Amino acid sequence: MNLQSYNDQDLVKVYIAGNESGLQELLKRHKSKIYTSIYLLVKDQYLAEDIFQDAFIKVINTLRSGRYNEEGKFLPWVMRIAHNLVIDYFRKEKRTPIITSSDGMDVFNMLHFYDESAEDRMLRDQTHKDLKAMIHLLPDEQKEVLLMRHYADLSFKEIADLTDVSINTALGRMRYALSNLRKMLKTKEVSYKG
């Protein structure tokens, strides 16, 4: 049986019917694209391999349980699974990206103090902590774009492809995220001065 001529949908059917070579062909066909998209986000070879394996465990479990129904959209479906696992990883690790304002300046650098006293240093550290907490208060879609853009350093085109939205939607989510962070920072500054 020459599986190379089969499309993804037929390979899924072959695998579901009990022939492991259907999945092997799908893996061979898509592994590099899926792995690369994970690696671009996490920037760590071993972590990317772990997440890739977790993604395929989910794929196998879904296929075996008969819950797969993504007609002819195998690759986007697997990419979505992998992408969700990466986001889950970032949430668990509570890793915070560099946040830049609309003029491209790092928000943390804008908070820089010169010849800081102990009080200034404590205030700056608190502001950094507050900013990290504020990021986690953003709606998931905004937080996701912000993490992908500033932590994983992805382009808006890559973000749009990974999240399955238009570039304009990805840009809009980033605009809202930065706007919401600015509002939260202003509210905090008022409470510091008060």
Short mmCIF file of C-alpha atoms in Angstrom, two decimals:
data_model
loop_
_atom_site.label_atom_id
_atom_site.label_comp_id
_atom_site.label_asym_id
_atom_site.label_seq_id
_atom_site.Cartn_x
_atom_site.Cartn_y
_atom_site.Cartn_z
CA MET A 1 0.00 0.00 0.00
CA ASN A 2 1.61 3.27 -1.15
CA LEU A 3 0.40 5.77 1.45
CA GLN A 4 2.38 8.70 0.04
CA SER A 5 -0.31 9.30 -2.56
CA TYR A 6 -3.08 9.41 0.09
CA ASN A 7 -4.36 12.75 1.34
CA ASP A 8 -4.39 13.49 5.09
CA GLN A 9 -8.06 12.62 5.48
CA ASP A 10 -7.54 9.18 3.91
CA LEU A 11 -4.47 8.57 6.10
CA VAL A 12 -6.56 9.34 9.18
CA LYS A 13 -9.13 6.77 7.99
CA VAL A 14 -6.36 4.20 7.40
CA TYR A 15 -5.09 4.77 10.96
CA ILE A 16 -8.57 4.64 12.52
CA ALA A 17 -9.17 1.37 10.65
CA GLY A 18 -6.21 -0.08 12.58
CA ASN A 19 -3.23 0.45 10.29
CA GLU A 20 -0.45 2.26 12.24
CA SER A 21 1.31 3.21 8.99
CA GLY A 22 -1.43 5.81 8.36
CA LEU A 23 -0.26 7.77 11.40
CA GLN A 24 3.41 7.19 10.56
CA GLU A 25 2.87 8.76 7.13
CA LEU A 26 1.02 11.74 8.68
CA LEU A 27 3.90 12.20 11.14
CA LYS A 28 6.51 11.98 8.40
CA ARG A 29 4.55 14.48 6.30
CA HIS A 30 3.92 17.12 9.01
CA LYS A 31 6.44 16.60 11.82
CA SER A 32 8.86 19.33 10.79
CA LYS A 33 6.20 22.04 10.36
CA ILE A 34 4.50 21.21 13.70
CA TYR A 35 7.80 20.88 15.60
CA THR A 36 9.13 24.14 14.11
CA SER A 37 6.00 26.07 15.09
CA ILE A 38 6.37 24.79 18.68
CA TYR A 39 10.11 25.53 18.75
CA LEU A 40 9.57 29.09 17.48
CA LEU A 41 7.35 29.70 20.49
CA VAL A 42 9.32 27.99 23.27
CA LYS A 43 12.88 28.42 21.88
CA ASP A 44 14.04 25.23 23.63
CA GLN A 45 14.72 22.01 21.72
CA TYR A 46 13.89 19.59 24.56
CA LEU A 47 10.77 21.44 25.62
CA ALA A 48 9.62 21.61 21.97
CA GLU A 49 10.12 17.83 21.66
CA ASP A 50 8.11 17.23 24.86
CA ILE A 51 5.25 19.43 23.68
CA PHE A 52 5.35 17.80 20.23
CA GLN A 53 5.04 14.35 21.84
CA ASP A 54 2.21 15.55 24.11
CA ALA A 55 0.41 16.92 21.04
CA PHE A 56 0.63 13.58 19.26
CA ILE A 57 -0.51 11.69 22.34
CA LYS A 58 -3.62 13.91 22.26
CA VAL A 59 -4.00 13.30 18.52
CA ILE A 60 -3.75 9.51 18.98
CA ASN A 61 -6.20 9.51 21.91
CA THR A 62 -8.70 11.63 19.97
CA LEU A 63 -8.42 9.47 16.84
CA ARG A 64 -8.72 6.21 18.81
CA SER A 65 -11.73 7.43 20.76
CA GLY A 66 -13.56 8.29 17.53
CA ARG A 67 -13.89 11.98 18.47
CA TYR A 68 -11.98 13.30 15.44
CA ASN A 69 -14.23 15.12 12.99
CA GLU A 70 -12.06 17.80 11.39
CA GLU A 71 -12.98 16.99 7.79
CA GLY A 72 -9.80 17.28 5.73
CA LYS A 73 -8.16 19.71 8.15
CA PHE A 74 -5.69 17.42 9.92
CA LEU A 75 -2.68 19.78 9.97
CA PRO A 76 -4.54 22.90 11.25
CA TRP A 77 -6.18 20.69 13.91
CA VAL A 78 -2.81 19.32 15.13
CA MET A 79 -1.28 22.82 15.00
CA ARG A 80 -4.12 24.08 17.21
CA ILE A 81 -3.53 21.25 19.71
CA ALA A 82 0.22 22.01 19.80
CA HIS A 83 -0.41 25.74 20.08
CA ASN A 84 -2.82 25.23 23.00
CA LEU A 85 -0.22 23.07 24.78
CA VAL A 86 2.37 25.85 24.37
CA ILE A 87 -0.03 28.42 25.81
CA ASP A 88 -0.80 26.05 28.71
CA TYR A 89 2.95 25.72 29.32
CA PHE A 90 3.41 29.52 29.44
CA ARG A 91 0.44 29.85 31.79
CA LYS A 92 1.82 27.18 34.14
CA GLU A 93 5.28 28.71 34.13
CA LYS A 94 3.79 32.21 34.50
CA ARG A 95 6.61 33.45 32.29
CA THR A 96 6.26 37.08 31.43
CA PRO A 97 7.42 38.63 28.18
CA ILE A 98 9.01 42.00 27.57
CA ILE A 99 6.19 44.48 26.97
CA THR A 100 6.75 47.37 24.61
CA SER A 101 4.65 50.47 24.23
CA SER A 102 3.31 51.63 20.85
CA ASP A 103 6.52 53.59 20.23
CA GLY A 104 8.60 50.42 20.70
CA MET A 105 10.01 51.20 24.15
CA ASP A 106 10.18 48.46 26.78
CA VAL A 107 7.64 49.35 29.46
CA PHE A 108 10.05 48.06 32.14
CA ASN A 109 12.80 50.40 30.85
CA MET A 110 10.39 53.31 30.98
CA LEU A 111 10.13 52.56 34.68
CA HIS A 112 13.91 52.84 35.13
CA PHE A 113 15.16 54.93 38.03
CA TYR A 114 18.54 56.67 38.21
CA ASP A 115 20.58 56.70 41.45
CA GLU A 116 17.73 54.86 43.06
CA SER A 117 17.26 54.86 46.76
CA ALA A 118 16.07 51.71 48.59
CA GLU A 119 12.55 53.16 48.42
CA ASP A 120 12.82 53.72 44.65
CA ARG A 121 14.14 50.19 44.14
CA MET A 122 11.25 48.73 46.16
CA LEU A 123 8.78 50.80 44.15
CA ARG A 124 10.32 49.63 40.85
CA ASP A 125 10.29 45.96 41.96
CA GLN A 126 6.66 46.34 43.00
CA THR A 127 5.80 47.92 39.66
CA HIS A 128 7.45 45.00 37.82
CA LYS A 129 5.42 42.57 39.93
CA ASP A 130 2.24 44.56 39.32
CA LEU A 131 2.87 44.59 35.56
CA LYS A 132 3.33 40.80 35.52
CA ALA A 133 0.10 40.41 37.50
CA MET A 134 -1.69 42.79 35.11
CA ILE A 135 -0.62 40.71 32.10
CA HIS A 136 -2.29 37.71 33.68
CA LEU A 137 -5.50 39.73 34.10
CA LEU A 138 -5.79 40.32 30.35
CA PRO A 139 -8.37 38.31 28.39
CA ASP A 140 -6.81 35.07 27.10
CA GLU A 141 -6.83 36.15 23.44
CA GLN A 142 -4.96 39.39 24.24
CA LYS A 143 -2.51 37.69 26.61
CA GLU A 144 -1.83 35.01 23.98
CA VAL A 145 -0.94 37.53 21.24
CA LEU A 146 1.17 39.54 23.68
CA LEU A 147 3.13 36.43 24.76
CA MET A 148 3.62 35.25 21.21
CA ARG A 149 4.74 38.66 19.96
CA HIS A 150 7.01 39.75 22.79
CA TYR A 151 8.12 36.52 24.44
CA ALA A 152 8.31 34.22 21.41
CA ASP A 153 9.19 37.13 19.07
CA LEU A 154 6.76 35.96 16.37
CA SER A 155 5.57 38.19 13.54
CA PHE A 156 1.89 39.12 13.35
CA LYS A 157 1.62 36.88 10.27
CA GLU A 158 2.97 33.90 12.27
CA ILE A 159 0.63 34.74 15.16
CA ALA A 160 -2.34 34.99 12.78
CA ASP A 161 -1.46 31.60 11.24
CA LEU A 162 -0.99 29.91 14.62
CA THR A 163 -4.16 31.30 16.16
CA ASP A 164 -6.18 30.83 12.97
CA VAL A 165 -7.26 34.51 12.72
CA SER A 166 -6.55 37.34 10.27
CA ILE A 167 -3.51 39.58 10.73
CA ASN A 168 -5.87 42.49 11.47
CA THR A 169 -7.48 40.50 14.29
CA ALA A 170 -4.05 39.67 15.76
CA LEU A 171 -3.02 43.36 15.51
CA GLY A 172 -6.31 44.42 17.12
CA ARG A 173 -5.83 42.02 20.02
CA MET A 174 -2.33 43.41 20.59
CA ARG A 175 -3.64 46.98 20.48
CA TYR A 176 -6.32 46.12 23.07
CA ALA A 177 -3.77 44.30 25.26
CA LEU A 178 -1.42 47.30 25.33
CA SER A 179 -4.30 49.71 25.84
CA ASN A 180 -5.62 47.63 28.76
CA LEU A 181 -2.14 47.43 30.31
CA ARG A 182 -1.75 51.22 30.02
CA LYS A 183 -5.13 51.76 31.73
CA MET A 184 -4.19 49.34 34.53
CA LEU A 185 -0.78 51.04 34.94
CA LYS A 186 -2.41 54.49 35.14
CA THR A 187 -4.84 53.25 37.78
CA LYS A 188 -1.88 51.80 39.73
CA GLU A 189 0.11 55.05 39.45
CA VAL A 190 -2.84 56.99 40.82
CA SER A 191 -3.07 54.56 43.76
CA TYR A 192 0.71 54.92 44.41
CA LYS A 193 0.45 58.73 44.49
CA GLY A 194 -2.71 58.71 46.58
#
